[in-house]
């Protein structure tokens, strides 16, 4: 075995030690580098700058990057393997926002700001220079509320118990407070004032963070009167941040659809689009928004956690040991395992790939049944998909695609006419869009499907930087967004049942 | 005697062939009474039994389950006017609803399709049904059994509330309560004071058939 090599990450000032031959994609995702196209070398979203050391320029990189960019040291992290010690610049701001948001009203001002994406499972925070727009530091952590249940409903159940609401609010406020202090310490000038903190998340995360009454979210019709903008001082939250900034949790859109989807609308410029576009955000919940500059509809679906490897017999999150990709090879299935070692389970992207490939190979019938009449499909010697796992995926994808179809029908259009379909959340980073299309999660034309990365975080940055959003209430935008509760749609059940089937041979 | 028609009815339902199933039901009704509508209904019930087995064995999924139920319903509508008075007698009345706070009706509706095919009369209270409405419906209809559906874990606490409310009004004795839905387990059902747990629509229907002595 060869000696491990060191990778120094700037401007984070962190050093990591990896085995030679390790893929940068496997390593850098944990440090805030996003892989919008899933690491296929198509979008250039994962570009990083080589400051010291060498990284080979593979043909896909030569296609995406110009000769002068390569000369300056730019590489695509998804196509680089580590050979020796490196120093890398891994800030994402320039590529992720400025290139896709030429219309952004960016008003440089002195000082620093923070954005936080408060997910049901994961927390991500970024420290930003408000003058240059640069990302100064990134921190990630698990949502500590997960000890009280993986999904929003179990968190709500806990919050309804005596003392539960206080416990969950304390857990998340303390964790984010510590995360932000750690992030400031990792960047230069830790004592420099923070001007503003913007937090986004789904409606349940919003209420639990803001310590609001959650009764209205726990019972039908699942709509809270308190999902508007919430403002705090850092002191009120028990956070010791230089400059005592205002902390704002952005408003939600109705039902379970929260500020993270408002951020998604901003990040995809849906509210400025002439044509109808749609956004699917697949996290622990599945949320959908669709519309244009005139009108936007949004909804949440009870998709369940299958796309994150949840409720799958050998399912796991996308971490070391997870089967993350599956493709046909030599008449069988070939699996890529994160980290390259022995497979420990299968994550959402691997599940979608495995089923898509098996549909093509006629190992699974369009009705979801394993074609050989058995109840399990081996992926490797140790890991298999069971018939029930495939059923879970059918339920999850049926809920999402039915939701999308119903929103578009209400807008008087359909997927065929959709100008753009943005895939955010777990999708953007992991799930192969071609596989998602093959299992029938959506039917939009491949060239109109775009992986959009963490749109919650992107949108939060736009809110922080945007000139027109000074009060962060988004009153005008919210007046054009309507929440559609799917449970009350007469057609939902019929469409959902039909959408649990997979598309036939293609 | 044309047992072939009954056989066609049975097999075409299992092939999910709606036109053929409906055509067989019509042919039986326009015949000379041989085979009888009663025989046809028995064949449908036997086919639905197999549908249930296929669902439990994971060979079939929700789509097939719902579609088979729908085809059987259409065939039943054709056959019912031709049944003798004795055969049209309801196997019993069921009051069915989804628990308070929960808006899901899919599982409940599949159960209703199968229970109706088995000859039960159904009073469907819909979704988000309060304990009070379950009590009222029980008072009015005096059903053989009460069916409560629940998909959301957070709403499951509403089930013991319904059962307690029934006991308070002295309606619990002689009434059977069956519960089902993704949020529930057999253990929960027992703890909540229910008489039975239905892991799926077909099993649930079979439990109620046992109760009614069909």
XYZ file of C-alpha atoms in Angstrom:
720
model
C 0.000 0.000 0.000
C 1.276 3.444 -0.928
C 1.647 6.296 1.543
C -1.400 8.558 1.947
C -1.128 11.997 0.361
C -2.209 15.374 1.747
C -4.731 17.690 0.114
C -4.796 21.245 1.386
C -8.070 23.076 0.784
C -8.150 26.848 0.344
C -9.731 29.115 1.462
C -10.952 26.671 4.087
C -7.434 26.216 5.453
C -8.110 22.531 6.037
C -5.949 19.551 5.248
C -7.146 16.062 4.462
C -5.245 12.846 4.032
C -6.329 10.353 1.348
C -5.131 7.210 -0.408
C -3.439 7.804 -3.771
C -5.903 7.105 -6.569
C -8.872 8.474 -4.608
C -11.463 10.310 -6.686
C -11.735 13.987 -5.735
C -15.498 13.722 -6.040
C -15.644 11.225 -3.196
C -13.601 13.537 -0.993
C -14.670 17.066 -1.848
C -18.427 16.775 -1.576
C -18.074 16.924 2.186
C -16.274 20.252 1.826
C -18.992 22.107 -0.034
C -18.044 21.305 -3.622
C -21.210 20.576 -5.563
C -21.590 18.125 -8.418
C -24.640 19.405 -10.275
C -24.571 16.836 -13.084
C -23.742 14.009 -10.727
C -20.072 13.868 -11.659
C -20.461 13.108 -15.333
C -18.191 15.862 -16.590
C -21.028 17.639 -18.364
C -21.797 20.811 -16.445
C -18.514 22.161 -15.140
C -20.196 22.978 -11.832
C -17.573 21.177 -9.768
C -14.643 23.215 -11.032
C -11.802 23.664 -8.595
C -8.501 25.484 -8.939
C -5.199 23.720 -8.614
C -2.800 25.941 -6.658
C 0.009 23.405 -6.173
C 0.659 19.843 -7.336
C -0.560 18.148 -10.492
C -3.891 16.806 -11.697
C -4.170 15.194 -15.142
C -6.495 16.859 -17.667
C -8.798 14.095 -18.913
C -10.687 14.463 -22.224
C -14.029 15.474 -20.610
C -12.221 18.284 -18.803
C -10.593 19.443 -22.016
C -14.049 19.690 -23.562
C -15.629 21.758 -20.785
C -12.667 23.947 -19.830
C -10.902 26.366 -22.152
C -7.168 26.085 -22.725
C -6.548 29.247 -20.720
C -8.666 27.970 -17.814
C -6.641 24.765 -17.782
C -3.496 26.870 -17.910
C -4.730 28.824 -14.852
C -5.165 25.535 -12.979
C -8.925 24.982 -13.301
C -10.017 21.332 -13.207
C -13.285 19.417 -12.868
C -13.245 17.675 -9.489
C -15.470 14.895 -10.801
C -12.801 13.730 -13.234
C -9.703 14.028 -11.086
C -7.893 11.338 -9.164
C -5.307 12.209 -6.552
C -1.771 11.133 -7.376
C 0.341 13.254 -5.055
C 0.095 16.083 -2.547
C -2.110 18.975 -3.683
C -3.281 22.439 -2.751
C -6.736 23.244 -4.109
C -9.007 26.252 -4.109
C -12.533 24.952 -3.630
C -14.773 27.974 -3.555
C -17.928 27.600 -5.531
C -19.374 31.073 -5.701
C -18.001 32.194 -9.038
C -19.192 29.188 -10.969
C -22.364 28.264 -9.165
C -23.984 31.655 -8.905
C -22.505 34.278 -11.111
C -22.515 32.232 -14.281
C -26.120 31.105 -13.858
C -27.480 34.344 -12.478
C -26.250 37.090 -14.719
C -29.392 39.038 -13.807
C -28.671 38.957 -10.076
C -28.794 42.414 -8.575
C -25.551 42.002 -6.697
C -24.857 45.003 -4.527
C -21.371 44.762 -3.035
C -21.240 46.005 0.508
C -18.653 45.685 3.222
C -18.840 42.940 5.790
C -19.615 39.281 5.980
C -22.801 37.252 5.969
C -23.865 33.691 6.675
C -26.395 31.413 4.993
C -27.710 28.209 6.552
C -29.618 25.404 4.841
C -31.444 23.674 7.672
C -32.336 20.270 6.285
C -34.242 17.509 8.036
C -31.097 15.378 7.785
C -28.195 17.724 7.067
C -27.126 21.260 7.958
C -24.928 23.295 5.638
C -23.615 26.755 6.420
C -21.470 29.115 4.342
C -19.601 32.223 5.391
C -19.632 34.848 2.641
C -17.740 38.023 1.869
C -20.467 40.540 1.030
C -18.006 42.687 -0.926
C -16.686 40.047 -3.312
C -19.331 37.354 -3.036
C -16.662 34.830 -2.157
C -17.321 31.810 0.023
C -14.889 32.141 2.924
C -15.763 28.918 4.722
C -18.176 26.009 4.619
C -19.380 23.736 7.414
C -21.650 20.728 7.383
C -23.233 18.762 10.190
C -26.008 16.288 10.815
C -29.273 17.634 12.138
C -29.103 16.560 15.806
C -32.912 16.324 15.935
C -32.486 13.069 13.997
C -32.194 11.277 17.349
C -35.919 12.060 17.639
C -36.846 10.590 14.262
C -35.608 10.688 10.700
C -38.591 12.396 9.075
C -40.644 15.504 9.728
C -43.687 13.620 10.984
C -41.788 11.864 13.761
C -40.199 15.189 14.730
C -43.668 16.713 14.931
C -44.854 13.814 17.061
C -41.935 14.425 19.426
C -42.631 18.164 19.526
C -46.211 17.468 20.617
C -44.997 15.557 23.683
C -44.426 17.513 26.908
C -41.089 19.311 26.716
C -40.499 18.022 23.193
C -40.764 21.341 21.391
C -38.275 23.014 23.706
C -35.887 20.083 23.380
C -35.954 20.143 19.573
C -35.550 23.923 19.428
C -32.589 23.788 21.844
C -30.974 20.927 19.933
C -31.032 22.689 16.590
C -30.187 26.188 17.850
C -27.226 24.907 19.859
C -25.953 22.793 16.983
C -26.130 25.609 14.443
C -24.611 28.035 16.961
C -21.644 25.711 17.466
C -21.409 25.078 13.718
C -21.195 28.815 13.001
C -18.568 29.417 15.677
C -16.519 26.539 14.237
C -16.927 27.970 10.748
C -15.770 31.440 11.819
C -12.758 29.916 13.575
C -11.787 28.072 10.401
C -11.646 31.315 8.387
C -9.282 34.275 8.747
C -10.412 37.268 10.833
C -12.735 35.262 13.052
C -13.602 38.394 15.030
C -14.782 40.438 12.049
C -18.468 41.373 12.313
C -21.230 39.354 10.673
C -23.860 41.589 9.071
C -26.678 39.152 8.494
C -27.633 35.468 8.808
C -30.200 33.932 6.436
C -31.707 30.509 7.272
C -33.869 28.379 4.964
C -35.549 25.024 5.507
C -38.873 23.247 5.226
C -41.855 24.411 7.255
C -41.369 21.875 10.039
C -37.702 22.841 10.411
C -38.802 26.494 10.384
C -41.296 25.988 13.206
C -38.995 23.818 15.304
C -36.080 26.260 14.913
C -38.259 29.295 15.643
C -39.991 27.451 18.530
C -43.492 28.075 17.132
C -46.721 26.223 17.833
C -46.691 23.174 15.547
C -50.169 21.839 16.256
C -51.438 23.187 12.916
C -48.739 21.251 11.021
C -49.443 18.004 12.837
C -53.075 17.709 11.776
C -55.119 18.167 8.659
C -55.146 20.440 6.707
C -51.446 20.765 7.614
C -51.190 24.488 7.089
C -49.668 26.864 9.601
C -50.618 30.525 10.001
C -47.098 31.215 11.315
C -44.904 30.294 8.351
C -43.872 33.861 7.539
C -40.500 35.539 7.969
C -39.136 35.129 11.495
C -36.433 37.443 12.829
C -34.156 37.035 15.794
C -31.062 38.617 17.227
C -28.116 36.254 17.577
C -28.380 36.669 21.363
C -31.993 35.475 21.381
C -30.792 32.220 19.857
C -27.869 31.961 22.241
C -25.358 32.443 19.432
C -22.129 34.287 20.129
C -21.429 35.895 16.761
C -19.298 39.018 16.252
C -21.402 42.043 15.295
C -24.601 40.608 16.845
C -26.300 40.109 13.464
C -30.002 39.744 12.725
C -30.936 36.133 12.004
C -33.798 35.681 9.541
C -35.611 32.449 8.755
C -37.200 33.113 5.367
C -40.956 32.611 4.857
C -42.523 29.362 3.685
C -44.910 28.840 0.790
C -47.733 26.944 2.527
C -48.294 23.477 3.946
C -44.991 21.670 4.333
C -43.422 23.652 1.491
C -40.950 25.937 3.147
C -38.365 28.626 2.641
C -36.039 26.076 1.035
C -38.405 25.941 -1.942
C -38.792 29.733 -1.954
C -34.986 29.709 -2.219
C -35.283 27.124 -4.996
C -37.600 29.431 -6.928
C -35.046 32.249 -6.577
C -32.120 29.982 -7.481
C -33.772 28.747 -10.678
C -35.196 32.217 -11.555
C -38.581 30.520 -11.951
C -40.252 33.764 -10.906
C -38.613 35.595 -13.816
C -39.130 32.924 -16.472
C -41.406 33.585 -19.453
C -42.039 29.888 -19.963
C -43.250 27.348 -17.443
C -40.372 25.601 -15.660
C -40.424 23.143 -12.757
C -38.245 22.257 -9.787
C -38.210 18.930 -7.996
C -36.372 18.974 -4.678
C -35.849 15.482 -3.386
C -34.736 15.474 0.186
C -36.308 13.583 3.040
C -39.537 15.078 1.725
C -40.262 15.559 -1.961
C -41.269 19.083 -2.919
C -42.254 20.387 -6.317
C -42.690 23.919 -7.660
C -43.774 24.792 -11.185
C -44.670 27.995 -12.952
C -43.393 31.192 -14.523
C -43.242 34.933 -13.863
C -47.028 35.115 -13.596
C -47.972 32.214 -11.392
C -46.200 29.453 -9.461
C -47.770 26.374 -7.877
C -46.011 24.271 -5.271
C -46.711 21.120 -3.339
C -45.113 18.525 -1.113
C -45.520 14.799 -1.543
C -45.348 11.929 0.893
C -42.559 10.390 -1.150
C -40.869 8.814 1.832
C -37.132 8.377 2.210
C -36.463 5.776 -0.536
C -34.451 8.273 -2.593
C -32.140 8.661 0.396
C -31.852 4.924 0.916
C -34.472 4.915 3.671
C -36.912 2.033 4.177
C -34.774 -0.014 1.764
C -33.684 -3.345 3.294
C -29.986 -2.745 2.704
C -30.354 0.969 2.153
C -27.952 3.590 3.482
C -27.046 7.215 2.944
C -24.628 8.204 0.231
C -21.420 7.678 2.193
C -18.420 5.352 2.133
C -19.441 1.808 1.261
C -22.689 2.742 -0.496
C -23.407 1.436 -3.979
C -23.947 4.780 -5.693
C -23.971 3.770 -9.354
C -25.082 0.668 -11.187
C -24.727 -0.033 -14.896
C -25.048 -2.946 -17.268
C -21.782 -4.726 -17.969
C -21.188 -8.063 -19.651
C -24.800 -9.157 -19.249
C -24.789 -8.416 -15.522
C -24.887 -5.451 -13.166
C -21.692 -3.550 -12.323
C -21.656 -1.439 -9.160
C -19.590 1.578 -8.163
C -19.036 1.806 -4.416
C -18.304 5.186 -2.785
C -14.732 5.087 -1.500
C -13.945 2.056 -3.667
C -14.060 -0.573 -0.894
C -16.504 -3.348 -0.133
C -20.196 -2.501 -0.563
C -22.062 -2.059 2.722
C -25.421 -1.097 1.260
C -27.140 0.848 -1.468
C -27.998 4.565 -1.449
C -30.753 6.358 -3.355
C -28.781 6.956 -6.546
C -27.687 3.311 -6.602
C -31.261 2.180 -6.098
C -32.531 4.312 -8.982
C -29.662 3.165 -11.222
C -30.176 -0.493 -10.305
C -33.877 -0.406 -11.103
C -33.401 1.618 -14.308
C -30.729 -0.774 -15.552
C -32.790 -3.806 -14.567
C -35.795 -2.441 -16.469
C -33.604 -2.117 -19.572
C -32.279 -5.637 -19.062
C -35.843 -6.908 -18.498
C -34.900 -8.171 -15.042
C -37.775 -6.086 -13.692
C -41.163 -5.826 -15.407
C -42.947 -2.489 -15.853
C -45.333 -3.478 -13.041
C -42.290 -3.660 -10.735
C -42.208 -7.439 -10.379
C -38.859 -9.209 -10.615
C -39.100 -11.046 -13.932
C -37.701 -14.347 -12.671
C -40.445 -14.629 -10.053
C -37.946 -14.416 -7.195
C -37.977 -11.892 -4.367
C -34.471 -10.559 -4.569
C -32.087 -9.113 -7.114
C -28.396 -9.479 -6.225
C -26.299 -6.367 -6.903
C -23.057 -7.739 -5.432
C -22.235 -10.896 -3.478
C -23.511 -9.313 -0.264
C -25.986 -6.681 -1.335
C -29.321 -7.240 -3.006
C -32.546 -5.410 -3.720
C -35.691 -7.115 -2.489
C -39.056 -7.048 -4.209
C -40.286 -4.835 -1.337
C -37.460 -2.361 -2.000
C -38.657 -2.018 -5.582
C -42.196 -1.482 -4.268
C -40.922 1.299 -1.965
C -39.297 2.994 -4.920
C -42.525 2.664 -6.919
C -44.456 4.413 -4.139
C -41.872 7.186 -3.854
C -41.554 7.859 -7.553
C -45.319 7.544 -8.034
C -45.918 10.278 -5.465
C -43.414 12.659 -7.077
C -44.413 12.122 -10.686
C -48.117 12.308 -9.835
C -47.493 15.575 -7.979
C -45.622 17.029 -10.940
C -48.316 15.938 -13.396
C -51.076 17.489 -11.305
C -49.289 20.825 -10.833
C -48.585 21.065 -14.555
C -52.176 20.116 -15.418
C -53.406 22.911 -13.171
C -51.110 25.291 -15.016
C -52.662 24.080 -18.262
C -49.514 22.380 -19.502
C -47.617 19.086 -19.282
C -44.086 17.709 -19.120
C -43.814 17.605 -22.898
C -44.123 21.396 -23.008
C -42.001 22.100 -19.949
C -39.156 24.477 -20.852
C -36.885 23.299 -18.040
C -37.000 20.736 -15.258
C -34.559 21.500 -12.443
C -33.529 18.704 -10.116
C -32.339 19.841 -6.716
C -31.281 18.321 -3.433
C -30.110 14.731 -3.374
C -30.853 14.558 -7.072
C -28.563 17.300 -8.194
C -25.627 15.782 -6.443
C -26.171 12.085 -6.815
C -29.028 10.647 -8.832
C -28.336 10.049 -12.505
C -31.040 11.991 -14.405
C -31.163 9.383 -17.191
C -31.941 6.679 -14.640
C -34.520 8.866 -12.912
C -36.173 9.348 -16.277
C -36.020 5.618 -17.020
C -37.935 4.710 -13.867
C -40.540 7.320 -14.808
C -39.879 9.881 -12.095
C -40.366 12.418 -14.856
C -40.795 12.242 -18.591
C -39.457 15.643 -19.630
C -37.014 15.557 -22.532
C -33.470 14.816 -21.424
C -32.036 18.049 -22.863
C -34.474 20.089 -20.770
C -33.549 18.427 -17.491
C -30.932 20.289 -15.478
C -29.301 19.308 -12.209
C -29.387 22.431 -10.066
C -27.422 21.409 -6.966
C -28.352 22.720 -3.537
C -30.902 25.329 -4.645
C -31.862 26.015 -1.027
C -28.380 27.286 -0.260
C -28.071 29.083 -3.607
C -31.388 30.846 -3.075
C -30.456 31.804 0.473
C -27.312 33.450 -0.942
C -29.390 35.296 -3.519
C -31.632 36.549 -0.714
C -28.586 37.654 1.265
C -27.006 39.456 -1.684
C -30.040 40.578 -3.627
C -30.670 44.274 -3.610
C -34.432 44.074 -3.940
C -34.963 41.698 -1.046
C -34.022 44.127 1.719
C -36.923 43.245 4.017
C -36.723 39.508 3.136
C -40.514 39.259 3.306
C -40.908 38.483 -0.408
C -44.477 39.787 -0.242
C -44.771 40.350 -4.006
C -43.317 36.954 -4.903
C -45.392 35.112 -2.286
C -48.562 36.653 -3.691
C -47.852 34.853 -6.955
C -47.127 31.468 -5.361
C -49.963 29.125 -4.481
C -49.684 25.965 -2.390
C -51.641 22.951 -3.670
C -52.449 20.294 -1.056
C -52.384 17.084 -3.091
C -54.539 15.202 -0.575
C -57.515 17.297 -1.591
C -57.005 16.929 -5.344
C -59.699 14.632 -6.697
C -57.395 13.225 -9.360
C -54.380 12.561 -7.165
C -55.259 9.019 -6.174
C -55.916 7.846 -9.717
C -52.792 9.516 -11.103
C -50.673 8.226 -8.232
C -51.779 4.617 -8.793
C -51.041 4.889 -12.497
C -47.631 6.445 -11.769
C -46.515 3.637 -9.455
C -45.849 1.589 -12.611
C -42.562 1.940 -14.492
C -42.492 3.009 -18.145
C -42.385 0.087 -20.585
C -39.383 -0.987 -22.707
C -37.596 1.954 -24.345
C -74.799 -25.593 -18.975
C -72.034 -23.172 -19.757
C -69.462 -23.327 -17.006
C -67.078 -22.001 -19.624
C -68.558 -18.515 -19.111
C -67.925 -18.644 -15.364
C -64.434 -19.866 -16.075
C -63.919 -16.952 -18.503
C -65.172 -14.465 -15.909
C -62.720 -15.855 -13.377
C -59.702 -16.034 -15.665
C -60.265 -12.705 -17.433
C -60.422 -10.890 -14.087
C -57.092 -12.468 -13.191
C -55.738 -11.332 -16.560
C -57.012 -7.842 -15.694
C -58.949 -7.940 -18.969
C -61.760 -5.502 -18.280
C -63.693 -5.840 -21.596
C -63.621 -9.629 -21.460
C -64.699 -9.740 -17.799
C -67.573 -7.338 -18.392
C -68.613 -9.222 -21.556
C -68.664 -12.526 -19.643
C -70.810 -10.971 -16.895
C -73.266 -9.662 -19.517
C -73.379 -13.016 -21.298
C -74.212 -14.768 -18.033
C -77.020 -12.302 -17.293
C -78.573 -12.628 -20.741
C -78.426 -16.435 -20.641
C -81.001 -18.943 -19.460
C -80.012 -18.792 -15.826
C -77.326 -21.428 -16.298
C -74.795 -20.581 -15.033
C -76.556 -18.418 -12.466
C -75.578 -14.924 -11.387
C -74.824 -16.445 -7.977
C -72.268 -18.784 -9.512
C -70.743 -15.814 -11.311
C -70.441 -13.828 -8.091
C -68.768 -16.790 -6.426
C -66.298 -16.985 -9.300
C -65.503 -13.281 -8.933
C -64.958 -13.681 -5.200
C -62.665 -16.640 -5.823
C -60.695 -14.600 -8.343
C -60.385 -11.687 -5.917
C -59.081 -14.112 -3.330
C -56.282 -15.001 -5.749
C -55.683 -11.286 -6.436
C -55.178 -10.849 -2.705
C -52.719 -13.739 -2.571
C -50.749 -12.296 -5.459
C -50.589 -8.945 -3.679
C -49.444 -10.550 -0.436
C -46.821 -12.586 -2.264
C -45.575 -9.339 -3.901
C -46.355 -10.616 -7.388
C -48.820 -7.782 -7.846
C -48.798 -4.224 -6.594
C -51.241 -1.410 -5.923
C -52.002 -0.843 -9.597
C -53.165 -4.425 -10.160
C -54.959 -4.516 -6.811
C -56.939 -1.371 -7.568
C -57.603 -2.312 -11.184
C -58.794 -5.832 -10.303
C -61.105 -4.320 -7.685
C -62.447 -1.850 -10.235
C -63.146 -4.563 -12.840
C -64.849 -6.740 -10.214
C -66.981 -3.764 -9.194
C -68.156 -3.255 -12.783
C -68.960 -6.965 -13.146
C -70.864 -6.904 -9.840
C -72.968 -3.970 -11.019
C -74.036 -6.036 -14.038
C -74.714 -9.178 -12.002
C -76.457 -7.696 -8.940
C -79.907 -7.099 -10.548
C -79.964 -10.769 -11.537
C -79.277 -12.158 -8.094
C -82.073 -13.814 -6.138
C -83.473 -11.893 -3.164
C -81.637 -14.207 -0.812
C -78.307 -13.630 -2.532
C -78.657 -9.830 -2.579
C -79.072 -9.760 1.149
C -76.194 -7.786 2.551
C -73.595 -9.723 4.486
C -73.685 -6.843 6.945
C -73.086 -3.129 7.235
C -69.661 -1.601 7.810
C -68.903 1.969 8.822
C -65.526 2.981 7.423
C -63.415 6.135 7.667
C -59.917 7.583 7.961
C -58.989 8.847 11.406
C -59.045 12.530 12.416
C -56.206 14.616 11.025
C -55.410 12.155 8.256
C -56.460 12.916 4.668
C -55.423 9.628 3.056
C -58.172 7.622 1.427
C -56.334 5.219 -0.885
C -56.079 2.264 1.521
C -59.581 2.844 2.820
C -61.007 2.977 -0.703
C -59.295 -0.241 -1.796
C -60.686 -1.938 1.300
C -64.165 -0.615 0.472
C -63.981 -2.009 -3.074
C -63.071 -5.459 -1.789
C -65.575 -5.435 1.075
C -68.369 -4.360 -1.299
C -67.424 -7.165 -3.690
C -67.779 -9.534 -0.745
C -71.349 -8.343 -0.311
C -71.007 -5.862 2.532
C -72.890 -2.612 2.647
C -70.488 0.241 3.300
C -71.113 3.562 4.993
C -68.070 5.606 3.934
C -67.430 8.535 6.268
C -64.500 9.753 4.168
C -61.244 11.135 5.549
C -60.373 13.228 8.629
C -63.241 11.685 10.599
C -63.593 12.795 14.217
C -64.335 10.355 17.032
C -67.693 12.076 17.364
C -68.640 11.288 13.741
C -67.626 7.637 14.133
C -69.861 7.478 17.228
C -72.798 9.144 15.470
C -72.556 6.824 12.452
C -72.412 3.807 14.745
C -75.546 4.994 16.531
C -77.411 5.563 13.279
C -76.340 2.507 11.267
C -75.676 -0.072 14.000
C -73.010 -1.735 11.840
C -71.513 -5.182 12.161
C -68.093 -3.590 12.313
C -66.271 -0.277 12.286
C -63.196 0.113 10.053
C -60.662 2.843 10.818
C -57.827 3.676 8.436
C -54.682 5.577 9.408
C -51.629 6.314 7.277
C -49.874 8.966 9.354
C -48.118 7.833 12.526
C -48.872 11.148 14.131
C -52.628 10.595 13.770
C -52.636 7.041 15.140
C -53.452 8.341 18.619
C -56.903 9.169 17.279
C -57.782 5.464 17.066
C -57.908 4.653 20.800
C -59.865 7.912 21.167
C -62.552 6.587 18.817
C -62.690 3.274 20.649
C -62.910 5.005 24.046
C -65.658 7.296 22.789
C -67.617 4.233 21.620
C -67.210 2.600 25.034
C -68.348 5.773 26.794
C -71.606 5.721 24.827
C -71.976 2.005 25.485
C -71.691 1.250 21.788
C -68.599 -0.909 22.024
C -70.262 -4.174 23.094
C -71.297 -6.270 20.132
C -69.441 -3.980 17.720
C -66.227 -5.191 16.090
C -63.476 -2.709 15.302
C -60.890 -3.358 12.613
C -58.026 -0.950 11.899
C -55.497 -0.744 9.093
C -53.052 1.539 7.314
C -49.342 2.144 6.932
C -49.000 3.804 10.349
C -50.317 0.807 12.272
C -49.143 -2.576 13.463
C -50.953 -5.569 14.968
C -49.449 -4.628 18.359
C -50.737 -1.084 18.112
C -54.184 -2.333 17.144
C -54.320 -4.629 20.154
C -53.148 -1.890 22.513
C -55.636 0.573 21.121
C -58.427 -1.856 21.911
C -59.295 -2.886 18.353
C -60.526 -6.412 17.585
C -58.395 -6.897 14.487
C -55.619 -5.421 12.392
C -55.824 -5.474 8.589
C -52.344 -5.535 7.001
C -54.054 -5.163 3.607
C -57.510 -4.817 2.063
C -57.918 -8.476 1.186
C -56.976 -9.776 4.643
C -59.254 -7.169 6.187
C -62.169 -8.325 4.062
C -61.537 -11.918 5.038
C -61.573 -11.006 8.754
C -64.933 -9.303 8.369
C -66.342 -12.227 6.417
C -65.393 -14.424 9.363
C -67.176 -12.063 11.739
C -70.331 -12.062 9.659
C -70.284 -15.833 9.297
C -70.426 -15.639 5.490
